[in-house]
Coordinates of C-alpha atoms in Angstrom, one line a residue:
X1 CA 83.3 107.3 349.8
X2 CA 83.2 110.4 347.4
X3 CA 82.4 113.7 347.9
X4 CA 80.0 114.2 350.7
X5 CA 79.5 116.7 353.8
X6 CA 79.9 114.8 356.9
X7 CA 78.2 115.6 360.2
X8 CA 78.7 113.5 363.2
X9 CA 75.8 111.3 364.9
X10 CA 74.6 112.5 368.6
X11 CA 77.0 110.4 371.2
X12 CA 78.6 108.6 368.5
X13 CA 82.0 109.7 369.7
X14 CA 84.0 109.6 366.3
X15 CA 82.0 107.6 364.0
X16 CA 80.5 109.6 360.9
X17 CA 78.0 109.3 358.7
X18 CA 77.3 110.7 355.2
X19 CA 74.4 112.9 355.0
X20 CA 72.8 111.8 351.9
X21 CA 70.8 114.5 350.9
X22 CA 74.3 116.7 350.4
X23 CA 76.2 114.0 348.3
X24 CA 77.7 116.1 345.5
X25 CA 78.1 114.6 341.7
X26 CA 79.2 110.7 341.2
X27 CA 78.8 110.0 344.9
X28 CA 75.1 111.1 345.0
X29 CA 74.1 108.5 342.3
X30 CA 76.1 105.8 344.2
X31 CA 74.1 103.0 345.9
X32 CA 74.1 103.7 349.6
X33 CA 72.5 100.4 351.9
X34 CA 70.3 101.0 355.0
X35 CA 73.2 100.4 357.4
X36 CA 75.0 102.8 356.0
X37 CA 71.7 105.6 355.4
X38 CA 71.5 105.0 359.1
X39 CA 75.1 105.2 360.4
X40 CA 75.1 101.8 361.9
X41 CA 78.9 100.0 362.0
X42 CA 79.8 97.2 359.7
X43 CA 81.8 94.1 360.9
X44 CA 81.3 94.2 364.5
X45 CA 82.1 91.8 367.0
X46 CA 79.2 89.2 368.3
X47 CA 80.2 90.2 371.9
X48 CA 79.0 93.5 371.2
X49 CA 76.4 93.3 368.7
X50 CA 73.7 92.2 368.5
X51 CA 73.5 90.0 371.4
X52 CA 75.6 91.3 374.1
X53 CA 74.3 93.5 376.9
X54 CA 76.1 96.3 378.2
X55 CA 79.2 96.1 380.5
X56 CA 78.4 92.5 381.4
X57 CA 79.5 91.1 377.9
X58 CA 78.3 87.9 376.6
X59 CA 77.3 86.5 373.3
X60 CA 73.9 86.3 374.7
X61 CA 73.6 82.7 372.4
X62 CA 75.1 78.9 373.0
X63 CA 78.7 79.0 371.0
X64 CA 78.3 75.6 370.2
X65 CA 77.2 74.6 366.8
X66 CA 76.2 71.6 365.3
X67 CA 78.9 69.3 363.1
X68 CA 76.6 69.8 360.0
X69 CA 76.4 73.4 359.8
X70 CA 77.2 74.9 356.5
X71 CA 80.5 76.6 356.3
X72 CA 80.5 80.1 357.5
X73 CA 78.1 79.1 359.8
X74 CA 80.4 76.6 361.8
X75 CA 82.0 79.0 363.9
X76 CA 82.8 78.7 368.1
X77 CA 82.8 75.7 369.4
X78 CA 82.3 72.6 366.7
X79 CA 79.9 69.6 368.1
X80 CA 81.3 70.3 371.3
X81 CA 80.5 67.3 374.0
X82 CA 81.1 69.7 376.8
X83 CA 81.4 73.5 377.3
X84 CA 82.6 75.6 380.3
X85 CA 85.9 75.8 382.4
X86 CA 87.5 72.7 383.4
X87 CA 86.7 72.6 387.4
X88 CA 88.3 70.3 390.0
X89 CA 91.6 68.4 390.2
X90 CA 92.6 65.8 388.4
X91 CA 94.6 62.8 390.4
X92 CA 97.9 61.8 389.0
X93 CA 98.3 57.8 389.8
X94 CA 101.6 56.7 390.1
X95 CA 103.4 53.9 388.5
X96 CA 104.6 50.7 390.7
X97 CA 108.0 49.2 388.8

C-alpha cells in the first residue's frame, strides 16, 4: 500500500481508505483505481453486492446460466432444467419375487 495517512470512512466500521491527497513519496505516484479513490471493497460476494437487498439476502438475478457461456461467466447453476427445492414425496414401489 505504501506510505499513506489513513482515516476511516463514516459507518464503515473497520474498513480504511487512503486519503490520496496525503500519499507520501513512491506511493503518491502509484496508480490508484476508482474503487479504491472511493473506498469501495474488492471481491465481494454476489449475495451482497451488487444485487442483494438488505437483511433479506438474495442474488436479486436467475443463477442459472446458459451451457454456452464463456468460461468465467458459467458460474451457479449450468443449463439447469429445473431450479428450486425438491417438494413432495417420492413413492418407493416394491419388488414382487
Amino acid at each position: 500500500m505504501g506510505r499513506v495517512i489513513r482515516g476511516q470512512r463514516k459507518g464503515a466500521g473497520s474498513v480504511f481508505r487512503a486519503h490520496v491527497k496525503h500519499r507520501k513519496g513512491a506511493a503518491r505516484l502509484r496508480a490508484v483505481d476508482f474503487a479504491e479513490r472511493h473506498g469501495d471493497i474488492k471481491g465481494i460476494v454476489p449475495v451482497e453486492h451488487p444485487f442483494g437487498g438488505g437483511n433479506h439476502q438474495h442474488i436479486g438475478k436467475p443463477s442459472t446460466i446458459r451451457r454456452d457461456a464463456p468460461a468465467g461467466r458459467k458460474v451457479g447453476l449450468i443449463a439447469a432444467r429445473r431450479t428450486g427445492r425438491l417438494r413432495g414425496t417420492k413413492t418407493v414401489q416394491e419388488k414382487e419375487n
